[in-house]
Amino acid sequence: MATQTKSRVERNGVSDSSKKQRPVWTKKGFPLTVAVFEFPSENGPPNFSVKLTRSFKRDENSEWENTEYLGGGDCLRAAKLFEAADAFIQSRMEADYRSRKGDIDSF
């Protein structure tokens, strides 16, 4: 029974990863990267999610890894990346508003 559940989870995991949404906008400020995801809404403006990741190596011989945790020196760089993400989101929301307003005016 445990094997059956595990294989079902593995199958679901494979199908879910193939449906993974890609960001609509990204910006890098090494070692940080900010990504903006957009989710359309049927009645109203789209919804946005923002993810910040930090790349690091545990030692010189290891592979690059990502984390959601920041180092003490990353705060200002993160704030600048968030500001750029906010400007992108605001421009998308303004464009959506103008297109919706145009649709309403055409009736």
PDB file of N, CA and C in Angstrom, residues 10-21:
ATOM      1  N   GLU A  10       4.522  10.265  -6.985  1.00  0.00           N
ATOM      2  CA  GLU A  10       5.552  10.519  -7.985  1.00  0.00           C
ATOM      3  C   GLU A  10       4.935  10.883  -9.327  1.00  0.00           C
ATOM      4  N   ARG A  11       3.873  10.166  -9.728  1.00  0.00           N
ATOM      5  CA  ARG A  11       3.202  10.499 -10.990  1.00  0.00           C
ATOM      6  C   ARG A  11       2.622  11.895 -10.931  1.00  0.00           C
ATOM      7  N   ASN A  12       1.973  12.229  -9.826  1.00  0.00           N
ATOM      8  CA  ASN A  12       1.403  13.560  -9.676  1.00  0.00           C
ATOM      9  C   ASN A  12       2.485  14.617  -9.681  1.00  0.00           C
ATOM     10  N   GLY A  13       3.608  14.348  -9.044  1.00  0.00           N
ATOM     11  CA  GLY A  13       4.712  15.299  -9.017  1.00  0.00           C
ATOM     12  C   GLY A  13       5.248  15.580 -10.407  1.00  0.00           C
ATOM     13  N   VAL A  14       5.323  14.556 -11.253  1.00  0.00           N
ATOM     14  CA  VAL A  14       5.826  14.734 -12.610  1.00  0.00           C
ATOM     15  C   VAL A  14       4.862  15.582 -13.413  1.00  0.00           C
ATOM     16  N   SER A  15       3.568  15.303 -13.304  1.00  0.00           N
ATOM     17  CA  SER A  15       2.603  16.074 -14.086  1.00  0.00           C
ATOM     18  C   SER A  15       2.515  17.510 -13.581  1.00  0.00           C
ATOM     19  N   ASP A  16       2.681  17.730 -12.267  1.00  0.00           N
ATOM     20  CA  ASP A  16       2.633  19.090 -11.729  1.00  0.00           C
ATOM     21  C   ASP A  16       3.829  19.904 -12.183  1.00  0.00           C
ATOM     22  N   SER A  17       5.019  19.292 -12.244  1.00  0.00           N
ATOM     23  CA  SER A  17       6.200  20.045 -12.640  1.00  0.00           C
ATOM     24  C   SER A  17       6.140  20.446 -14.099  1.00  0.00           C
ATOM     25  N   SER A  18       5.440  19.680 -14.926  1.00  0.00           N
ATOM     26  CA  SER A  18       5.322  20.054 -16.332  1.00  0.00           C
ATOM     27  C   SER A  18       4.371  21.234 -16.505  1.00  0.00           C
ATOM     28  N   LYS A  19       3.547  21.506 -15.513  1.00  0.00           N
ATOM     29  CA  LYS A  19       2.605  22.625 -15.556  1.00  0.00           C
ATOM     30  C   LYS A  19       3.135  23.854 -14.823  1.00  0.00           C
ATOM     31  N   LYS A  20       4.380  23.835 -14.411  1.00  0.00           N
ATOM     32  CA  LYS A  20       4.959  24.923 -13.633  1.00  0.00           C
ATOM     33  C   LYS A  20       4.907  26.225 -14.431  1.00  0.00           C
ATOM     34  N   GLN A  21       4.404  27.263 -13.802  1.00  0.00           N
ATOM     35  CA  GLN A  21       4.289  28.549 -14.474  1.00  0.00           C
ATOM     36  C   GLN A  21       5.624  29.272 -14.497  1.00  0.00           C
TER      37      GLN A  21
END
